[in-house]
PDB file of C-alpha atoms and ligand atoms in Angstrom:
ATOM      1  CA  UNK A   1       8.797   4.739   1.518  1.00  0.00           C
ATOM      2  CA  UNK A   2       5.469   3.226   0.505  1.00  0.00           C
ATOM      3  CA  UNK A   3       3.886   4.689  -2.651  1.00  0.00           C
ATOM      4  CA  UNK A   4       0.690   6.721  -2.511  1.00  0.00           C
ATOM      5  CA  UNK A   5      -2.635   5.304  -3.617  1.00  0.00           C
ATOM      6  CA  UNK A   6      -4.950   7.786  -5.334  1.00  0.00           C
ATOM      7  CA  UNK A   7      -8.362   6.955  -6.787  1.00  0.00           C
ATOM      8  CA  UNK A   8     -10.597   8.940  -9.139  1.00  0.00           C
ATOM      9  CA  UNK A   9     -14.363   8.720  -8.994  1.00  0.00           C
ATOM     10  CA  UNK A  10     -17.286  10.407 -10.672  1.00  0.00           C
ATOM     11  CA  UNK A  11     -20.536  10.071 -12.570  1.00  0.00           C
ATOM     12  CA  UNK A  12     -21.030   9.844 -16.304  1.00  0.00           C
ATOM     13  CA  UNK A  13     -20.182  13.111 -18.044  1.00  0.00           C
ATOM     14  CA  UNK A  14     -18.046  14.451 -15.188  1.00  0.00           C
ATOM     15  CA  UNK A  15     -15.003  14.674 -17.480  1.00  0.00           C
ATOM     16  CA  UNK A  16     -13.075  12.238 -15.266  1.00  0.00           C
ATOM     17  CA  UNK A  17     -11.309  10.474 -18.141  1.00  0.00           C
ATOM     18  CA  UNK A  18     -10.250  13.705 -19.886  1.00  0.00           C
ATOM     19  CA  UNK A  19      -8.946  15.306 -16.699  1.00  0.00           C
ATOM     20  CA  UNK A  20      -7.163  12.110 -15.688  1.00  0.00           C
ATOM     21  CA  UNK A  21      -5.377  12.070 -19.061  1.00  0.00           C
ATOM     22  CA  UNK A  22      -4.214  15.672 -18.489  1.00  0.00           C
ATOM     23  CA  UNK A  23      -3.060  14.882 -14.945  1.00  0.00           C
ATOM     24  CA  UNK A  24      -1.053  11.887 -16.189  1.00  0.00           C
ATOM     25  CA  UNK A  25       0.643  13.992 -18.911  1.00  0.00           C
ATOM     26  CA  UNK A  26       1.660  16.705 -16.464  1.00  0.00           C
ATOM     27  CA  UNK A  27       2.925  14.274 -13.807  1.00  0.00           C
ATOM     28  CA  UNK A  28       5.073  12.585 -16.472  1.00  0.00           C
ATOM     29  CA  UNK A  29       6.465  15.972 -17.549  1.00  0.00           C
ATOM     30  CA  UNK A  30       7.447  16.590 -13.940  1.00  0.00           C
ATOM     31  CA  UNK A  31       9.182  13.213 -13.735  1.00  0.00           C
ATOM     32  CA  UNK A  32       6.963  11.861 -10.942  1.00  0.00           C
ATOM     33  CA  UNK A  33       6.882   8.044 -10.837  1.00  0.00           C
ATOM     34  CA  UNK A  34       3.492   6.340 -10.775  1.00  0.00           C
ATOM     35  CA  UNK A  35       1.402   3.641 -12.403  1.00  0.00           C
ATOM     36  CA  UNK A  36      -1.997   4.409 -13.922  1.00  0.00           C
ATOM     37  CA  UNK A  37      -4.560   1.659 -13.628  1.00  0.00           C
ATOM     38  CA  UNK A  38      -8.317   1.207 -13.727  1.00  0.00           C
ATOM     39  CA  UNK A  39     -11.309  -0.718 -12.411  1.00  0.00           C
ATOM     40  CA  UNK A  40     -12.877  -2.906 -13.418  1.00  0.00           C
ATOM     41  CA  UNK A  41      -9.630  -4.184 -14.925  1.00  0.00           C
ATOM     42  CA  UNK A  42      -6.010  -3.306 -14.264  1.00  0.00           C
ATOM     43  CA  UNK A  43      -4.741  -6.886 -14.587  1.00  0.00           C
ATOM     44  CA  UNK A  44      -5.157  -9.554 -17.289  1.00  0.00           C
ATOM     45  CA  UNK A  45      -7.759 -11.410 -15.222  1.00  0.00           C
ATOM     46  CA  UNK A  46      -9.424  -8.142 -14.200  1.00  0.00           C
ATOM     47  CA  UNK A  47      -9.704  -7.024 -17.820  1.00  0.00           C
ATOM     48  CA  UNK A  48     -11.342 -10.355 -18.707  1.00  0.00           C
ATOM     49  CA  UNK A  49     -13.828  -9.859 -15.859  1.00  0.00           C
ATOM     50  CA  UNK A  50     -14.369  -6.289 -17.131  1.00  0.00           C
ATOM     51  CA  UNK A  51     -15.432  -7.520 -20.538  1.00  0.00           C
ATOM     52  CA  UNK A  52     -17.994  -9.865 -18.941  1.00  0.00           C
ATOM     53  CA  UNK A  53     -19.413  -7.077 -16.743  1.00  0.00           C
ATOM     54  CA  UNK A  54     -19.595  -4.406 -19.436  1.00  0.00           C
ATOM     55  CA  UNK A  55     -20.766  -6.692 -22.274  1.00  0.00           C
ATOM     56  CA  UNK A  56     -24.064  -5.178 -23.428  1.00  0.00           C
ATOM     57  CA  UNK A  57     -25.253  -8.669 -24.390  1.00  0.00           C
ATOM     58  CA  UNK A  58     -25.248  -9.787 -20.731  1.00  0.00           C
ATOM     59  CA  UNK A  59     -28.685  -8.338 -20.035  1.00  0.00           C
ATOM     60  CA  UNK A  60     -29.626 -11.174 -17.654  1.00  0.00           C
ATOM     61  CA  UNK A  61     -26.856 -10.347 -15.176  1.00  0.00           C
ATOM     62  CA  UNK A  62     -28.102 -10.464 -11.607  1.00  0.00           C
ATOM     63  CA  UNK A  63     -27.206  -7.312  -9.594  1.00  0.00           C
ATOM     64  CA  UNK A  64     -25.406  -9.295  -6.870  1.00  0.00           C
ATOM     65  CA  UNK A  65     -23.463 -11.229  -9.527  1.00  0.00           C
ATOM     66  CA  UNK A  66     -22.458  -7.847 -10.946  1.00  0.00           C
ATOM     67  CA  UNK A  67     -21.306  -6.631  -7.519  1.00  0.00           C
ATOM     68  CA  UNK A  68     -19.314  -9.838  -6.953  1.00  0.00           C
ATOM     69  CA  UNK A  69     -17.627  -9.534 -10.356  1.00  0.00           C
ATOM     70  CA  UNK A  70     -16.547  -5.944  -9.637  1.00  0.00           C
ATOM     71  CA  UNK A  71     -15.197  -7.191  -6.298  1.00  0.00           C
ATOM     72  CA  UNK A  72     -13.410 -10.142  -7.961  1.00  0.00           C
ATOM     73  CA  UNK A  73     -11.718  -7.805 -10.431  1.00  0.00           C
ATOM     74  CA  UNK A  74     -10.758  -5.576  -7.484  1.00  0.00           C
ATOM     75  CA  UNK A  75      -9.306  -8.454  -5.434  1.00  0.00           C
ATOM     76  CA  UNK A  76      -7.007  -9.397  -8.327  1.00  0.00           C
ATOM     77  CA  UNK A  77      -6.066  -5.735  -8.848  1.00  0.00           C
ATOM     78  CA  UNK A  78      -5.193  -5.226  -5.169  1.00  0.00           C
ATOM     79  CA  UNK A  79      -3.175  -8.465  -4.877  1.00  0.00           C
ATOM     80  CA  UNK A  80      -1.401  -8.470  -8.221  1.00  0.00           C
ATOM     81  CA  UNK A  81      -0.814  -4.775  -8.844  1.00  0.00           C
ATOM     82  CA  UNK A  82      -1.725  -2.294  -6.099  1.00  0.00           C
ATOM     83  CA  UNK A  83       0.001  -3.828  -3.030  1.00  0.00           C
ATOM     84  CA  UNK A  84       3.229  -4.903  -4.811  1.00  0.00           C
ATOM     85  CA  UNK A  85       3.536  -1.505  -6.557  1.00  0.00           C
ATOM     86  CA  UNK A  86       2.972   0.506  -3.364  1.00  0.00           C
ATOM     87  CA  UNK A  87       5.481  -1.722  -1.544  1.00  0.00           C
ATOM     88  CA  UNK A  88       8.076  -0.883  -4.195  1.00  0.00           C
ATOM     89  CA  UNK A  89       7.594   2.772  -3.291  1.00  0.00           C
ATOM     90  CA  UNK A  90       5.740   3.554  -6.518  1.00  0.00           C
ATOM     91  CA  UNK A  91       2.401   5.373  -6.419  1.00  0.00           C
ATOM     92  CA  UNK A  92      -0.759   3.998  -8.018  1.00  0.00           C
ATOM     93  CA  UNK A  93      -3.451   6.134  -9.643  1.00  0.00           C
ATOM     94  CA  UNK A  94      -6.638   4.168 -10.212  1.00  0.00           C
ATOM     95  CA  UNK A  95      -9.538   5.231 -12.415  1.00  0.00           C
ATOM     96  CA  UNK A  96     -12.290   4.055  -9.989  1.00  0.00           C
ATOM     97  CA  UNK A  97     -12.048   1.797  -6.914  1.00  0.00           C
ATOM     98  CA  UNK A  98     -14.330   0.490  -4.144  1.00  0.00           C
ATOM     99  CA  UNK A  99     -16.274   3.769  -3.790  1.00  0.00           C
ATOM    100  CA  UNK A 100     -17.701   3.139  -7.293  1.00  0.00           C
ATOM    101  CA  UNK A 101     -19.145  -0.149  -6.054  1.00  0.00           C
ATOM    102  CA  UNK A 102     -20.581   1.543  -2.959  1.00  0.00           C
ATOM    103  CA  UNK A 103     -22.188   4.286  -5.072  1.00  0.00           C
ATOM    104  CA  UNK A 104     -23.327   2.310  -8.167  1.00  0.00           C
ATOM    105  CA  UNK A 105     -24.184  -1.126  -6.754  1.00  0.00           C
ATOM    106  CA  UNK A 106     -24.866  -0.072  -3.153  1.00  0.00           C
ATOM    107  CA  UNK A 107     -26.626   3.246  -3.771  1.00  0.00           C
ATOM    108  CA  UNK A 108     -28.046   3.344  -7.292  1.00  0.00           C
ATOM    109  CA  UNK A 109     -28.782  -0.368  -7.814  1.00  0.00           C
ATOM    110  CA  UNK A 110     -30.169  -0.478  -4.304  1.00  0.00           C
ATOM    111  CA  UNK A 111     -28.148  -3.378  -2.897  1.00  0.00           C
ATOM    112  CA  UNK A 112     -27.232  -1.247   0.102  1.00  0.00           C
ATOM    113  CA  UNK A 113     -23.905   0.117   1.257  1.00  0.00           C
ATOM    114  CA  UNK A 114     -23.580  -2.539   3.985  1.00  0.00           C
ATOM    115  CA  UNK A 115     -23.775  -5.553   1.650  1.00  0.00           C
ATOM    116  CA  UNK A 116     -21.349  -3.950  -0.809  1.00  0.00           C
ATOM    117  CA  UNK A 117     -18.913  -3.065   1.965  1.00  0.00           C
ATOM    118  CA  UNK A 118     -19.098  -6.689   3.183  1.00  0.00           C
ATOM    119  CA  UNK A 119     -18.535  -8.137  -0.306  1.00  0.00           C
ATOM    120  CA  UNK A 120     -15.547  -5.855  -0.718  1.00  0.00           C
ATOM    121  CA  UNK A 121     -13.808  -6.727   2.556  1.00  0.00           C
ATOM    122  CA  UNK A 122     -11.877  -9.655   1.044  1.00  0.00           C
ATOM    123  CA  UNK A 123     -11.375  -7.618  -2.147  1.00  0.00           C
ATOM    124  CA  UNK A 124      -9.630  -4.608  -0.630  1.00  0.00           C
ATOM    125  CA  UNK A 125      -8.217  -6.293   2.485  1.00  0.00           C
ATOM    126  CA  UNK A 126      -8.154  -2.882   4.089  1.00  0.00           C
ATOM    127  CA  UNK A 127      -6.180  -1.171   1.324  1.00  0.00           C
ATOM    128  CA  UNK A 128      -7.542   2.378   1.434  1.00  0.00           C
ATOM    129  CA  UNK A 129      -6.713   5.281  -0.853  1.00  0.00           C
ATOM    130  CA  UNK A 130      -4.576   8.107   0.539  1.00  0.00           C
ATOM    131  CA  UNK A 131      -6.727  10.386  -1.587  1.00  0.00           C
ATOM    132  CA  UNK A 132      -9.947   9.986  -3.564  1.00  0.00           C
ATOM    133  CA  UNK A 133     -10.715  12.718  -6.073  1.00  0.00           C
ATOM    134  CA  UNK A 134     -14.452  12.926  -6.729  1.00  0.00           C
ATOM    135  CA  UNK A 135     -15.461  14.787  -9.884  1.00  0.00           C
ATOM    136  CA  UNK A 136     -18.892  15.993  -8.909  1.00  0.00           C
ATOM    137  CA  UNK A 137     -21.505  17.141 -11.403  1.00  0.00           C
ATOM    138  CA  UNK A 138     -25.267  17.382 -11.517  1.00  0.00           C
ATOM    139  CA  UNK A 139     -26.342  14.385 -13.681  1.00  0.00           C
ATOM    140  CA  UNK A 140     -28.559  16.585 -15.888  1.00  0.00           C
ATOM    141  CA  UNK A 141     -25.467  18.551 -16.854  1.00  0.00           C
ATOM    142  CA  UNK A 142     -23.322  15.428 -17.159  1.00  0.00           C
ATOM    143  CA  UNK A 143     -25.732  13.706 -19.521  1.00  0.00           C
ATOM    144  CA  UNK A 144     -26.118  16.932 -21.530  1.00  0.00           C
ATOM    145  CA  UNK A 145     -22.353  17.024 -21.960  1.00  0.00           C
ATOM    146  CA  UNK A 146     -22.288  13.424 -23.197  1.00  0.00           C
ATOM    147  CA  UNK A 147     -25.069  14.211 -25.640  1.00  0.00           C
ATOM    148  CA  UNK A 148     -23.218  17.317 -26.874  1.00  0.00           C
ATOM    149  CA  UNK A 149     -20.044  15.322 -27.371  1.00  0.00           C
ATOM    150  CA  UNK A 150     -21.937  12.759 -29.391  1.00  0.00           C
ATOM    151  CA  UNK A 151     -23.560  15.681 -31.260  1.00  0.00           C
ATOM    152  CA  UNK A 152     -27.044  14.369 -30.602  1.00  0.00           C
ATOM    153  CA  UNK A 153     -29.945  15.303 -28.380  1.00  0.00           C
ATOM    154  CA  UNK A 154     -30.541  13.677 -25.011  1.00  0.00           C
ATOM    155  CA  UNK A 155     -32.729  10.682 -25.832  1.00  0.00           C
ATOM    156  CA  UNK A 156     -35.343   8.686 -23.957  1.00  0.00           C
ATOM    157  CA  UNK A 157     -32.807   6.234 -22.599  1.00  0.00           C
ATOM    158  CA  UNK A 158     -30.575   9.004 -21.288  1.00  0.00           C
ATOM    159  CA  UNK A 159     -33.584  10.472 -19.504  1.00  0.00           C
ATOM    160  CA  UNK A 160     -34.596   7.109 -18.087  1.00  0.00           C
ATOM    161  CA  UNK A 161     -31.086   6.785 -16.743  1.00  0.00           C
ATOM    162  CA  UNK A 162     -31.272  10.159 -15.022  1.00  0.00           C
ATOM    163  CA  UNK A 163     -32.776   8.815 -11.820  1.00  0.00           C
ATOM    164  CA  UNK A 164     -30.030   6.168 -11.611  1.00  0.00           C
ATOM    165  CA  UNK A 165     -27.304   8.788 -12.035  1.00  0.00           C
ATOM    166  CA  UNK A 166     -28.920  11.035  -9.427  1.00  0.00           C
ATOM    167  CA  UNK A 167     -28.695   8.143  -6.974  1.00  0.00           C
ATOM    168  CA  UNK A 168     -25.041   7.539  -7.903  1.00  0.00           C
ATOM    169  CA  UNK A 169     -24.233  11.185  -7.229  1.00  0.00           C
ATOM    170  CA  UNK A 170     -26.067  11.251  -3.914  1.00  0.00           C
ATOM    171  CA  UNK A 171     -24.296   8.078  -2.775  1.00  0.00           C
ATOM    172  CA  UNK A 172     -20.872   9.464  -3.726  1.00  0.00           C
ATOM    173  CA  UNK A 173     -21.558  12.697  -1.827  1.00  0.00           C
ATOM    174  CA  UNK A 174     -22.777  10.776   1.237  1.00  0.00           C
ATOM    175  CA  UNK A 175     -19.687   8.524   1.192  1.00  0.00           C
ATOM    176  CA  UNK A 176     -17.423  11.572   0.758  1.00  0.00           C
ATOM    177  CA  UNK A 177     -19.033  13.310   3.731  1.00  0.00           C
ATOM    178  CA  UNK A 178     -18.342  10.431   6.083  1.00  0.00           C
ATOM    179  CA  UNK A 179     -14.787   9.872   4.873  1.00  0.00           C
ATOM    180  CA  UNK A 180     -11.494  11.614   5.632  1.00  0.00           C
ATOM    181  CA  UNK A 181      -9.706  11.143   2.314  1.00  0.00           C
ATOM    182  CA  UNK A 182     -12.056  12.688  -0.265  1.00  0.00           C
ATOM    183  CA  UNK A 183     -11.470  15.831  -2.319  1.00  0.00           C
ATOM    184  CA  UNK A 184     -14.692  16.909  -4.014  1.00  0.00           C
ATOM    185  CA  UNK A 185     -14.029  18.848  -7.210  1.00  0.00           C
ATOM    186  CA  UNK A 186     -16.793  20.868  -8.871  1.00  0.00           C
ATOM    187  CA  UNK A 187     -16.709  19.306 -12.342  1.00  0.00           C
ATOM    188  CA  UNK A 188     -19.291  21.697 -13.805  1.00  0.00           C
ATOM    189  CA  UNK A 189     -16.564  24.384 -14.051  1.00  0.00           C
ATOM    190  CA  UNK A 190     -14.513  24.877 -17.240  1.00  0.00           C
ATOM    191  CA  UNK A 191     -12.123  22.024 -17.915  1.00  0.00           C
ATOM    192  CA  UNK A 192      -8.904  23.989 -17.230  1.00  0.00           C
ATOM    193  CA  UNK A 193     -10.211  25.026 -13.797  1.00  0.00           C
ATOM    194  CA  UNK A 194     -11.235  21.464 -12.946  1.00  0.00           C
ATOM    195  CA  UNK A 195      -7.828  20.234 -14.070  1.00  0.00           C
ATOM    196  CA  UNK A 196      -5.936  22.858 -12.002  1.00  0.00           C
ATOM    197  CA  UNK A 197      -7.916  22.026  -8.863  1.00  0.00           C
ATOM    198  CA  UNK A 198      -7.485  18.273  -9.260  1.00  0.00           C
ATOM    199  CA  UNK A 199      -3.809  18.468 -10.229  1.00  0.00           C
ATOM    200  CA  UNK A 200      -2.948  20.609  -7.212  1.00  0.00           C
ATOM    201  CA  UNK A 201      -4.261  18.089  -4.692  1.00  0.00           C
ATOM    202  CA  UNK A 202      -2.892  15.045  -6.559  1.00  0.00           C
ATOM    203  CA  UNK A 203       0.558  16.619  -6.816  1.00  0.00           C
ATOM    204  CA  UNK A 204       0.504  17.554  -3.132  1.00  0.00           C
ATOM    205  CA  UNK A 205      -0.426  14.010  -2.104  1.00  0.00           C
ATOM    206  CA  UNK A 206       2.229  12.429  -4.332  1.00  0.00           C
ATOM    207  CA  UNK A 207       5.020  14.673  -3.100  1.00  0.00           C
ATOM    208  CA  UNK A 208       4.312  14.986   0.627  1.00  0.00           C
TER     209      UNK A 208
HETATM  210  P1  TYD B 301     -15.939   2.860 -17.939  1.00  0.00           P
HETATM  211  O1  TYD B 301     -16.154   2.740 -19.396  1.00  0.00           O
HETATM  212  O2  TYD B 301     -14.556   2.715 -17.415  1.00  0.00           O
HETATM  213  O3  TYD B 301     -16.654   4.193 -17.464  1.00  0.00           O
HETATM  214  P2  TYD B 301     -16.147   5.575 -16.861  1.00  0.00           P
HETATM  215  O4  TYD B 301     -15.379   6.272 -17.943  1.00  0.00           O
HETATM  216  O5  TYD B 301     -17.433   6.248 -16.497  1.00  0.00           O
HETATM  217  O6  TYD B 301     -15.300   5.254 -15.650  1.00  0.00           O
HETATM  218  O7  TYD B 301     -16.904   1.792 -17.250  1.00  0.00           O
HETATM  219  C1  TYD B 301     -16.924   1.553 -15.938  1.00  0.00           C
HETATM  220  C2  TYD B 301     -18.395   1.487 -15.535  1.00  0.00           C
HETATM  221  O8  TYD B 301     -18.518   0.588 -14.442  1.00  0.00           O
HETATM  222  C3  TYD B 301     -18.941   2.843 -15.062  1.00  0.00           C
HETATM  223  O9  TYD B 301     -20.249   3.019 -15.563  1.00  0.00           O
HETATM  224  C4  TYD B 301     -19.020   2.690 -13.570  1.00  0.00           C
HETATM  225  C5  TYD B 301     -19.202   1.223 -13.375  1.00  0.00           C
HETATM  226  N1  TYD B 301     -18.655   0.674 -12.119  1.00  0.00           N
HETATM  227  C6  TYD B 301     -19.531   0.140 -11.164  1.00  0.00           C
HETATM  228  O10 TYD B 301     -20.761   0.170 -11.354  1.00  0.00           O
HETATM  229  N2  TYD B 301     -19.011  -0.407 -10.033  1.00  0.00           N
HETATM  230  C7  TYD B 301     -17.681  -0.475  -9.794  1.00  0.00           C
HETATM  231  O11 TYD B 301     -17.239  -0.998  -8.751  1.00  0.00           O
HETATM  232  C8  TYD B 301     -16.769   0.066 -10.784  1.00  0.00           C
HETATM  233  C9  TYD B 301     -15.293   0.007 -10.568  1.00  0.00           C
HETATM  234  C10 TYD B 301     -17.314   0.622 -11.928  1.00  0.00           C
END
């Protein structure tokens, strides 16, 4: 049987990384077989592309270049890791996938969902998640959380970024509404509740 493909999406401060770590620990305890991966990255080439995209020194990066680099990393990920792993009957959990491009580059950066979907056609080659878990949080709360973690006040840059993150959230919610494989989790709840809700649906998908 083909493995299951599950992706995790969310805005900054949604707790995605923490919850994902807890999910991975519990799945391992239960002896469920899977591979955890991430985007951008997931392969040697993808990780090299990741460092180009996320390098703070690359301030002159054109938005379409950025979108193409995310898609290039994704293409390599799909071909080298996702398809072969699923074909072996092993499930893949990916920290972000194409919906991040649709929401960040398409929605927030303003390139439009259509262009991003087109760019990503050769990247995904129709490989769709069986389940996408969206950790949803109001960006004001998300950024507050980040600031609390860093034990500092929300600064000017965080506030400037607020509008961008609001657009990311709206795009994610719009995509989720028109899709049949999204589970929206209220990430403003206490961490144990968010974890329980996410784990339940991930476990169900992996074992059905
Ligand atoms: P990362 O440090 O992994 O952030 P997070 O913990 O929030 O997932 O960096 C990934 C960043 O790249 C994150 O800000 C979202 C962004 N991103 C896009 O803009 N488009 C994409 O297609 C992907 C996969 C990520």
